[in-house]
Amino acid sequence: MPIGMGKLAIVTGASSGIGLELARVAGREGYDLLIAADEEAIHTAAEDLRASGATVTSIMADLLTSAGVAQLVDQIAANRAEPELLMANAGCGLGHAFLDQDIVDVRHVIDTNVTGTLELLHAVGGMMRAQRHGRILITGSIAGFMPGSFQAVYNASKAFLNSFSFALREELKDTSVTVTCLMPGATETRFFERAGLLDTNIGQSEKDDPADVAETGFRAMMNGEGDIVSGVKNKLQAAIANVTPSGVLASAHRNMAEPGSSRKS
């Protein structure tokens, strides 16, 4: 189903969780949707969104690769649509101790969360600067404020995105392109299952509603805010992290993410 000639919102990692909810909000706001993920479920998500009245194009693309990013960019060009919103939400996690992880899985996290995201931002951000308007939302995380013992690569990747978003925002401040970083806490998605974190305190903890997180992030983006931490509890955690020594934070994170920690509590 082709995109119409209306305002275009691009959402990555949109097959479920926060990404799907971001697409849902944008659809309600009257945007045509181009959604992408690396799994067949993206097409099911598209049908769900169409049932709500949205105009949707879905593509299955591995956005950790240059070929996957090019596939998404080519779809924008094929539909002759100017991107109004880019919600770069694609990401993945990885639990357990770094030296026990398969290095292929480590590279997958880095390539998905960092390399592929940057390549997409470079391509679509360049379009937005050329057309002199656009809004970008990058899904970072409050995990980026903490050294992530037993989740080290994921937290480091989110620290990168948190930092990068502010730098890109500054570089674009004299344009009409805005950059917002959404920093959610633990959210009720498939993330913890996929990352092998179910047998941990954080995996077993009460989590935020992805619809609430998406609504918060979308509104911050539309208001042109630089960053938003979703949820009062997460705002407090972020504030504490900013004044706590890194060693203490790393120890605290171990208590949350070490395998089997849910059985020790």
PDB file of C-alpha atoms in Angstrom:
ATOM      1  CA  MET A   1       0.000   0.000   0.000  1.00  0.00           C
ATOM      2  CA  PRO A   2       1.732   3.205  -1.108  1.00  0.00           C
ATOM      3  CA  ILE A   3       2.193   6.251   1.040  1.00  0.00           C
ATOM      4  CA  GLY A   4      -0.150   9.097   0.219  1.00  0.00           C
ATOM      5  CA  MET A   5       0.887  12.670  -0.468  1.00  0.00           C
ATOM      6  CA  GLY A   6       0.390  13.807   3.124  1.00  0.00           C
ATOM      7  CA  LYS A   7       2.891  14.435   5.910  1.00  0.00           C
ATOM      8  CA  LEU A   8       5.303  11.538   6.290  1.00  0.00           C
ATOM      9  CA  ALA A   9       6.474  10.025   9.583  1.00  0.00           C
ATOM     10  CA  ILE A  10       9.195   7.367   9.548  1.00  0.00           C
ATOM     11  CA  VAL A  11       9.387   4.986  12.500  1.00  0.00           C
ATOM     12  CA  THR A  12      12.013   2.277  12.925  1.00  0.00           C
ATOM     13  CA  GLY A  13      11.751  -0.674  15.278  1.00  0.00           C
ATOM     14  CA  ALA A  14       7.997  -0.322  14.803  1.00  0.00           C
ATOM     15  CA  SER A  15       6.898  -3.962  14.862  1.00  0.00           C
ATOM     16  CA  SER A  16       6.073  -3.792  18.595  1.00  0.00           C
ATOM     17  CA  GLY A  17       6.695  -1.902  21.814  1.00  0.00           C
ATOM     18  CA  ILE A  18       7.578   1.786  21.879  1.00  0.00           C
ATOM     19  CA  GLY A  19       8.105   1.932  18.109  1.00  0.00           C
ATOM     20  CA  LEU A  20       4.649   0.613  17.306  1.00  0.00           C
ATOM     21  CA  GLU A  21       3.109   3.016  19.808  1.00  0.00           C
ATOM     22  CA  LEU A  22       5.033   5.951  18.301  1.00  0.00           C
ATOM     23  CA  ALA A  23       3.619   4.992  14.908  1.00  0.00           C
ATOM     24  CA  ARG A  24       0.156   4.767  16.418  1.00  0.00           C
ATOM     25  CA  VAL A  25       0.400   8.303  17.828  1.00  0.00           C
ATOM     26  CA  ALA A  26       1.699   9.703  14.539  1.00  0.00           C
ATOM     27  CA  GLY A  27      -1.112   7.993  12.644  1.00  0.00           C
ATOM     28  CA  ARG A  28      -3.689   9.523  14.960  1.00  0.00           C
ATOM     29  CA  GLU A  29      -2.105  12.911  14.311  1.00  0.00           C
ATOM     30  CA  GLY A  30      -2.704  12.534  10.590  1.00  0.00           C
ATOM     31  CA  TYR A  31       0.733  11.475   9.378  1.00  0.00           C
ATOM     32  CA  ASP A  32       1.275   8.920   6.647  1.00  0.00           C
ATOM     33  CA  LEU A  33       3.515   6.201   8.033  1.00  0.00           C
ATOM     34  CA  LEU A  34       6.620   4.460   6.757  1.00  0.00           C
ATOM     35  CA  ILE A  35       7.479   1.815   9.329  1.00  0.00           C
ATOM     36  CA  ALA A  36      10.415  -0.564   9.382  1.00  0.00           C
ATOM     37  CA  ALA A  37      11.778  -3.452  11.420  1.00  0.00           C
ATOM     38  CA  ASP A  38      13.921  -6.528  10.834  1.00  0.00           C
ATOM     39  CA  GLU A  39      11.098  -9.047  11.247  1.00  0.00           C
ATOM     40  CA  GLU A  40       7.935 -10.128   9.447  1.00  0.00           C
ATOM     41  CA  ALA A  41       5.854  -8.795  12.329  1.00  0.00           C
ATOM     42  CA  ILE A  42       6.270  -5.319  10.831  1.00  0.00           C
ATOM     43  CA  HIS A  43       3.642  -6.213   8.242  1.00  0.00           C
ATOM     44  CA  THR A  44       1.218  -7.350  10.939  1.00  0.00           C
ATOM     45  CA  ALA A  45       1.827  -4.064  12.735  1.00  0.00           C
ATOM     46  CA  ALA A  46       1.035  -2.226   9.503  1.00  0.00           C
ATOM     47  CA  GLU A  47      -2.320  -3.994   9.205  1.00  0.00           C
ATOM     48  CA  ASP A  48      -3.109  -3.049  12.792  1.00  0.00           C
ATOM     49  CA  LEU A  49      -2.301   0.598  12.078  1.00  0.00           C
ATOM     50  CA  ARG A  50      -4.320   0.615   8.863  1.00  0.00           C
ATOM     51  CA  ALA A  51      -7.313  -0.690  10.791  1.00  0.00           C
ATOM     52  CA  SER A  52      -7.149   2.566  12.763  1.00  0.00           C
ATOM     53  CA  GLY A  53      -7.328   4.576   9.550  1.00  0.00           C
ATOM     54  CA  ALA A  54      -3.641   5.324   8.946  1.00  0.00           C
ATOM     55  CA  THR A  55      -1.960   5.188   5.544  1.00  0.00           C
ATOM     56  CA  VAL A  56       0.992   2.839   6.018  1.00  0.00           C
ATOM     57  CA  THR A  57       3.913   1.406   4.083  1.00  0.00           C
ATOM     58  CA  SER A  58       5.876  -1.280   5.890  1.00  0.00           C
ATOM     59  CA  ILE A  59       9.260  -2.674   4.968  1.00  0.00           C
ATOM     60  CA  MET A  60      11.273  -5.458   6.522  1.00  0.00           C
ATOM     61  CA  ALA A  61      14.844  -4.202   6.533  1.00  0.00           C
ATOM     62  CA  ASP A  62      17.919  -4.947   8.621  1.00  0.00           C
ATOM     63  CA  LEU A  63      18.800  -1.394   9.603  1.00  0.00           C
ATOM     64  CA  LEU A  64      22.113  -2.372  11.148  1.00  0.00           C
ATOM     65  CA  THR A  65      23.421  -2.686   7.578  1.00  0.00           C
ATOM     66  CA  SER A  66      24.040  -0.043   4.920  1.00  0.00           C
ATOM     67  CA  ALA A  67      21.850  -2.076   2.563  1.00  0.00           C
ATOM     68  CA  GLY A  68      18.961  -1.986   5.037  1.00  0.00           C
ATOM     69  CA  VAL A  69      19.235   1.759   5.532  1.00  0.00           C
ATOM     70  CA  ALA A  70      19.418   2.243   1.750  1.00  0.00           C
ATOM     71  CA  GLN A  71      16.257   0.161   1.383  1.00  0.00           C
ATOM     72  CA  LEU A  72      14.414   2.523   3.715  1.00  0.00           C
ATOM     73  CA  VAL A  73      15.808   5.653   2.055  1.00  0.00           C
ATOM     74  CA  ASP A  74      14.877   4.307  -1.387  1.00  0.00           C
ATOM     75  CA  GLN A  75      11.305   3.799  -0.186  1.00  0.00           C
ATOM     76  CA  ILE A  76      11.103   7.470   0.779  1.00  0.00           C
ATOM     77  CA  ALA A  77      12.301   8.475  -2.684  1.00  0.00           C
ATOM     78  CA  ALA A  78       9.986   6.020  -4.430  1.00  0.00           C
ATOM     79  CA  ASN A  79       6.973   7.638  -2.823  1.00  0.00           C
ATOM     80  CA  ARG A  80       8.184  11.191  -3.544  1.00  0.00           C
ATOM     81  CA  ALA A  81       7.430  12.191   0.043  1.00  0.00           C
ATOM     82  CA  GLU A  82       9.304  14.691   2.194  1.00  0.00           C
ATOM     83  CA  PRO A  83      10.005  13.224   5.643  1.00  0.00           C
ATOM     84  CA  GLU A  84       8.420  15.396   8.323  1.00  0.00           C
ATOM     85  CA  LEU A  85       9.214  13.141  11.301  1.00  0.00           C
ATOM     86  CA  LEU A  86      11.930  10.575  11.882  1.00  0.00           C
ATOM     87  CA  MET A  87      11.571   8.446  14.995  1.00  0.00           C
ATOM     88  CA  ALA A  88      14.775   6.410  15.184  1.00  0.00           C
ATOM     89  CA  ASN A  89      13.695   3.751  17.631  1.00  0.00           C
ATOM     90  CA  ALA A  90      15.316   0.551  16.317  1.00  0.00           C
ATOM     91  CA  GLY A  91      17.504  -1.056  18.956  1.00  0.00           C
ATOM     92  CA  CYS A  92      18.361  -4.246  20.805  1.00  0.00           C
ATOM     93  CA  GLY A  93      19.856  -5.301  24.125  1.00  0.00           C
ATOM     94  CA  LEU A  94      22.138  -8.010  25.430  1.00  0.00           C
ATOM     95  CA  GLY A  95      22.344  -9.342  28.957  1.00  0.00           C
ATOM     96  CA  HIS A  96      25.010 -11.363  30.834  1.00  0.00           C
ATOM     97  CA  ALA A  97      28.673 -10.598  31.495  1.00  0.00           C
ATOM     98  CA  PHE A  98      30.602  -9.088  28.595  1.00  0.00           C
ATOM     99  CA  LEU A  99      33.266 -11.831  28.456  1.00  0.00           C
ATOM    100  CA  ASP A 100      30.563 -14.491  28.400  1.00  0.00           C
ATOM    101  CA  GLN A 101      28.790 -12.935  25.421  1.00  0.00           C
ATOM    102  CA  ASP A 102      29.344 -14.021  21.836  1.00  0.00           C
ATOM    103  CA  ILE A 103      31.256 -11.227  20.100  1.00  0.00           C
ATOM    104  CA  VAL A 104      28.915 -11.567  17.120  1.00  0.00           C
ATOM    105  CA  ASP A 105      26.011 -10.656  19.418  1.00  0.00           C
ATOM    106  CA  VAL A 106      28.032  -7.755  20.812  1.00  0.00           C
ATOM    107  CA  ARG A 107      28.629  -6.400  17.321  1.00  0.00           C
ATOM    108  CA  HIS A 108      24.931  -6.810  16.546  1.00  0.00           C
ATOM    109  CA  VAL A 109      24.024  -4.495  19.438  1.00  0.00           C
ATOM    110  CA  ILE A 110      26.587  -1.892  18.409  1.00  0.00           C
ATOM    111  CA  ASP A 111      25.666  -2.033  14.729  1.00  0.00           C
ATOM    112  CA  THR A 112      21.936  -1.780  15.470  1.00  0.00           C
ATOM    113  CA  ASN A 113      21.954   0.818  18.231  1.00  0.00           C
ATOM    114  CA  VAL A 114      24.833   2.970  17.029  1.00  0.00           C
ATOM    115  CA  THR A 115      26.161   2.396  13.506  1.00  0.00           C
ATOM    116  CA  GLY A 116      22.859   1.771  11.749  1.00  0.00           C
ATOM    117  CA  THR A 117      21.108   4.535  13.666  1.00  0.00           C
ATOM    118  CA  LEU A 118      23.806   7.044  12.719  1.00  0.00           C
ATOM    119  CA  GLU A 119      23.649   6.051   9.068  1.00  0.00           C
ATOM    120  CA  LEU A 120      19.890   6.532   9.042  1.00  0.00           C
ATOM    121  CA  LEU A 121      20.120   9.872  10.844  1.00  0.00           C
ATOM    122  CA  HIS A 122      22.776  11.041   8.400  1.00  0.00           C
ATOM    123  CA  ALA A 123      20.626  10.167   5.382  1.00  0.00           C
ATOM    124  CA  VAL A 124      17.231  11.390   6.561  1.00  0.00           C
ATOM    125  CA  GLY A 125      18.618  14.300   8.589  1.00  0.00           C
ATOM    126  CA  GLY A 126      20.324  15.486   5.415  1.00  0.00           C
ATOM    127  CA  MET A 127      16.996  15.407   3.600  1.00  0.00           C
ATOM    128  CA  MET A 128      15.373  17.419   6.367  1.00  0.00           C
ATOM    129  CA  ARG A 129      18.099  20.057   6.356  1.00  0.00           C
ATOM    130  CA  ALA A 130      17.807  20.383   2.571  1.00  0.00           C
ATOM    131  CA  GLN A 131      14.019  20.764   2.726  1.00  0.00           C
ATOM    132  CA  ARG A 132      14.439  23.204   5.669  1.00  0.00           C
ATOM    133  CA  HIS A 133      12.103  21.452   8.093  1.00  0.00           C
ATOM    134  CA  GLY A 134      11.698  18.252  10.070  1.00  0.00           C
ATOM    135  CA  ARG A 135      11.666  16.725  13.539  1.00  0.00           C
ATOM    136  CA  ILE A 136      13.862  13.886  14.785  1.00  0.00           C
ATOM    137  CA  LEU A 137      13.239  11.707  17.824  1.00  0.00           C
ATOM    138  CA  ILE A 138      16.051   9.401  18.947  1.00  0.00           C
ATOM    139  CA  THR A 139      15.227   6.694  21.470  1.00  0.00           C
ATOM    140  CA  GLY A 140      18.024   6.792  24.025  1.00  0.00           C
ATOM    141  CA  SER A 141      17.555   5.494  27.563  1.00  0.00           C
ATOM    142  CA  ILE A 142      18.147   6.302  31.202  1.00  0.00           C
ATOM    143  CA  ALA A 143      20.402   3.232  30.965  1.00  0.00           C
ATOM    144  CA  GLY A 144      22.851   5.596  29.293  1.00  0.00           C
ATOM    145  CA  PHE A 145      23.381   7.333  32.647  1.00  0.00           C
ATOM    146  CA  MET A 146      24.684   4.158  34.327  1.00  0.00           C
ATOM    147  CA  PRO A 147      27.629   1.817  33.714  1.00  0.00           C
ATOM    148  CA  GLY A 148      25.651  -1.309  32.830  1.00  0.00           C
ATOM    149  CA  SER A 149      27.194  -4.232  34.657  1.00  0.00           C
ATOM    150  CA  PHE A 150      25.854  -7.405  32.968  1.00  0.00           C
ATOM    151  CA  GLN A 151      24.397  -5.173  30.278  1.00  0.00           C
ATOM    152  CA  ALA A 152      27.578  -3.249  29.511  1.00  0.00           C
ATOM    153  CA  VAL A 153      27.411  -2.899  25.742  1.00  0.00           C
ATOM    154  CA  TYR A 154      23.745  -1.906  25.675  1.00  0.00           C
ATOM    155  CA  ASN A 155      24.135   0.822  28.300  1.00  0.00           C
ATOM    156  CA  ALA A 156      27.249   2.137  26.576  1.00  0.00           C
ATOM    157  CA  SER A 157      25.391   2.293  23.260  1.00  0.00           C
ATOM    158  CA  LYS A 158      22.596   4.313  24.862  1.00  0.00           C
ATOM    159  CA  ALA A 159      25.115   6.657  26.504  1.00  0.00           C
ATOM    160  CA  PHE A 160      26.436   7.263  22.985  1.00  0.00           C
ATOM    161  CA  LEU A 161      22.966   8.060  21.628  1.00  0.00           C
ATOM    162  CA  ASN A 162      22.088  10.321  24.558  1.00  0.00           C
ATOM    163  CA  SER A 163      25.267  12.318  23.983  1.00  0.00           C
ATOM    164  CA  PHE A 164      25.048  12.312  20.191  1.00  0.00           C
ATOM    165  CA  SER A 165      21.502  13.672  20.201  1.00  0.00           C
ATOM    166  CA  PHE A 166      22.539  16.824  22.035  1.00  0.00           C
ATOM    167  CA  ALA A 167      25.500  17.371  19.710  1.00  0.00           C
ATOM    168  CA  LEU A 168      23.336  16.974  16.603  1.00  0.00           C
ATOM    169  CA  ARG A 169      20.712  19.282  18.076  1.00  0.00           C
ATOM    170  CA  GLU A 170      23.340  21.982  18.606  1.00  0.00           C
ATOM    171  CA  GLU A 171      24.657  21.608  15.065  1.00  0.00           C
ATOM    172  CA  LEU A 172      21.130  22.077  13.694  1.00  0.00           C
ATOM    173  CA  LYS A 173      20.049  24.904  16.001  1.00  0.00           C
ATOM    174  CA  ASP A 174      20.149  27.495  13.201  1.00  0.00           C
ATOM    175  CA  THR A 175      17.896  25.363  10.989  1.00  0.00           C
ATOM    176  CA  SER A 176      14.254  24.366  11.273  1.00  0.00           C
ATOM    177  CA  VAL A 177      15.201  20.764  12.078  1.00  0.00           C
ATOM    178  CA  THR A 178      14.811  19.767  15.718  1.00  0.00           C
ATOM    179  CA  VAL A 179      16.326  16.820  17.582  1.00  0.00           C
ATOM    180  CA  THR A 180      14.801  15.272  20.698  1.00  0.00           C
ATOM    181  CA  CYS A 181      16.133  12.377  22.766  1.00  0.00           C
ATOM    182  CA  LEU A 182      13.553  10.143  24.461  1.00  0.00           C
ATOM    183  CA  MET A 183      15.043   8.478  27.534  1.00  0.00           C
ATOM    184  CA  PRO A 184      12.678   5.817  28.846  1.00  0.00           C
ATOM    185  CA  GLY A 185      13.267   3.485  31.748  1.00  0.00           C
ATOM    186  CA  ALA A 186      12.292  -0.184  31.862  1.00  0.00           C
ATOM    187  CA  THR A 187       9.248  -0.537  29.608  1.00  0.00           C
ATOM    188  CA  GLU A 188       6.858  -3.447  29.090  1.00  0.00           C
ATOM    189  CA  THR A 189       8.133  -4.686  25.729  1.00  0.00           C
ATOM    190  CA  ARG A 190       9.832  -7.800  24.339  1.00  0.00           C
ATOM    191  CA  PHE A 191      13.231  -6.223  25.042  1.00  0.00           C
ATOM    192  CA  PHE A 192      13.958  -8.162  28.234  1.00  0.00           C
ATOM    193  CA  GLU A 193      13.034 -11.522  26.720  1.00  0.00           C
ATOM    194  CA  ARG A 194      15.165 -10.889  23.640  1.00  0.00           C
ATOM    195  CA  ALA A 195      18.117  -9.659  25.707  1.00  0.00           C
ATOM    196  CA  GLY A 196      18.072 -12.702  28.002  1.00  0.00           C
ATOM    197  CA  LEU A 197      17.190 -10.621  31.055  1.00  0.00           C
ATOM    198  CA  LEU A 198      14.057 -12.345  32.321  1.00  0.00           C
ATOM    199  CA  ASP A 199      15.932 -14.016  35.193  1.00  0.00           C
ATOM    200  CA  THR A 200      17.016 -10.680  36.651  1.00  0.00           C
ATOM    201  CA  ASN A 201      15.596  -8.104  39.024  1.00  0.00           C
ATOM    202  CA  ILE A 202      15.120  -5.614  36.228  1.00  0.00           C
ATOM    203  CA  GLY A 203      13.499  -8.266  34.057  1.00  0.00           C
ATOM    204  CA  GLN A 204      11.016  -9.095  36.814  1.00  0.00           C
ATOM    205  CA  SER A 205      10.354  -5.502  37.868  1.00  0.00           C
ATOM    206  CA  GLU A 206       7.221  -3.470  37.203  1.00  0.00           C
ATOM    207  CA  LYS A 207       7.618  -1.600  33.934  1.00  0.00           C
ATOM    208  CA  ASP A 208       6.194   1.410  32.169  1.00  0.00           C
ATOM    209  CA  ASP A 209       3.449   1.248  29.545  1.00  0.00           C
ATOM    210  CA  PRO A 210       4.951   1.679  26.049  1.00  0.00           C
ATOM    211  CA  ALA A 211       1.916   3.715  24.960  1.00  0.00           C
ATOM    212  CA  ASP A 212       2.581   6.238  27.739  1.00  0.00           C
ATOM    213  CA  VAL A 213       6.277   6.376  26.894  1.00  0.00           C
ATOM    214  CA  ALA A 214       5.536   6.936  23.207  1.00  0.00           C
ATOM    215  CA  GLU A 215       3.009   9.675  23.919  1.00  0.00           C
ATOM    216  CA  THR A 216       5.512  11.460  26.151  1.00  0.00           C
ATOM    217  CA  GLY A 217       8.263  11.229  23.551  1.00  0.00           C
ATOM    218  CA  PHE A 218       6.056  12.289  20.661  1.00  0.00           C
ATOM    219  CA  ARG A 219       4.804  15.385  22.490  1.00  0.00           C
ATOM    220  CA  ALA A 220       8.352  16.365  23.459  1.00  0.00           C
ATOM    221  CA  MET A 221       9.433  16.033  19.821  1.00  0.00           C
ATOM    222  CA  MET A 222       6.532  18.136  18.564  1.00  0.00           C
ATOM    223  CA  ASN A 223       7.328  20.784  21.196  1.00  0.00           C
ATOM    224  CA  GLY A 224      10.949  20.858  20.051  1.00  0.00           C
ATOM    225  CA  GLU A 225      12.357  19.791  23.427  1.00  0.00           C
ATOM    226  CA  GLY A 226      15.949  18.586  23.596  1.00  0.00           C
ATOM    227  CA  ASP A 227      15.318  15.588  25.811  1.00  0.00           C
ATOM    228  CA  ILE A 228      12.647  13.931  27.874  1.00  0.00           C
ATOM    229  CA  VAL A 229      12.873  11.274  30.570  1.00  0.00           C
ATOM    230  CA  SER A 230       9.538   9.477  30.694  1.00  0.00           C
ATOM    231  CA  GLY A 231       7.990   8.777  34.093  1.00  0.00           C
ATOM    232  CA  VAL A 232       8.467  10.345  37.511  1.00  0.00           C
ATOM    233  CA  LYS A 233      10.384   7.338  38.866  1.00  0.00           C
ATOM    234  CA  ASN A 234      12.785   7.462  35.938  1.00  0.00           C
ATOM    235  CA  LYS A 235      13.315  11.218  36.317  1.00  0.00           C
ATOM    236  CA  LEU A 236      14.340  10.624  39.923  1.00  0.00           C
ATOM    237  CA  GLN A 237      16.651   7.765  38.921  1.00  0.00           C
ATOM    238  CA  ALA A 238      18.291   9.931  36.266  1.00  0.00           C
ATOM    239  CA  ALA A 239      18.798  12.785  38.715  1.00  0.00           C
ATOM    240  CA  ILE A 240      20.402  10.456  41.261  1.00  0.00           C
ATOM    241  CA  ALA A 241      22.653   8.926  38.595  1.00  0.00           C
ATOM    242  CA  ASN A 242      24.006  12.360  37.702  1.00  0.00           C
ATOM    243  CA  VAL A 243      25.443  12.861  41.210  1.00  0.00           C
ATOM    244  CA  THR A 244      26.449   9.288  42.077  1.00  0.00           C
ATOM    245  CA  PRO A 245      29.996   7.929  41.512  1.00  0.00           C
ATOM    246  CA  SER A 246      30.280   5.569  38.554  1.00  0.00           C
ATOM    247  CA  GLY A 247      31.559   2.695  40.695  1.00  0.00           C
ATOM    248  CA  VAL A 248      28.500   2.887  42.911  1.00  0.00           C
ATOM    249  CA  LEU A 249      26.230   2.966  39.863  1.00  0.00           C
ATOM    250  CA  ALA A 250      27.971  -0.061  38.361  1.00  0.00           C
ATOM    251  CA  SER A 251      27.452  -2.016  41.590  1.00  0.00           C
ATOM    252  CA  ALA A 252      23.797  -1.011  41.722  1.00  0.00           C
ATOM    253  CA  HIS A 253      23.300  -2.086  38.132  1.00  0.00           C
ATOM    254  CA  ARG A 254      24.803  -5.477  38.934  1.00  0.00           C
ATOM    255  CA  ASN A 255      22.041  -5.975  41.491  1.00  0.00           C
ATOM    256  CA  MET A 256      19.482  -5.271  38.779  1.00  0.00           C
ATOM    257  CA  ALA A 257      20.921  -7.131  35.794  1.00  0.00           C
ATOM    258  CA  GLU A 258      23.112 -10.013  37.022  1.00  0.00           C
ATOM    259  CA  PRO A 259      21.696 -13.368  35.876  1.00  0.00           C
ATOM    260  CA  GLY A 260      19.763 -15.032  38.674  1.00  0.00           C
ATOM    261  CA  SER A 261      19.401 -11.794  40.667  1.00  0.00           C
ATOM    262  CA  SER A 262      15.620 -12.196  40.686  1.00  0.00           C
ATOM    263  CA  ARG A 263      16.070 -15.372  42.763  1.00  0.00           C
ATOM    264  CA  LYS A 264      18.409 -13.683  45.244  1.00  0.00           C
ATOM    265  CA  SER A 265      15.995 -10.941  46.248  1.00  0.00           C
TER     266      SER A 265
END
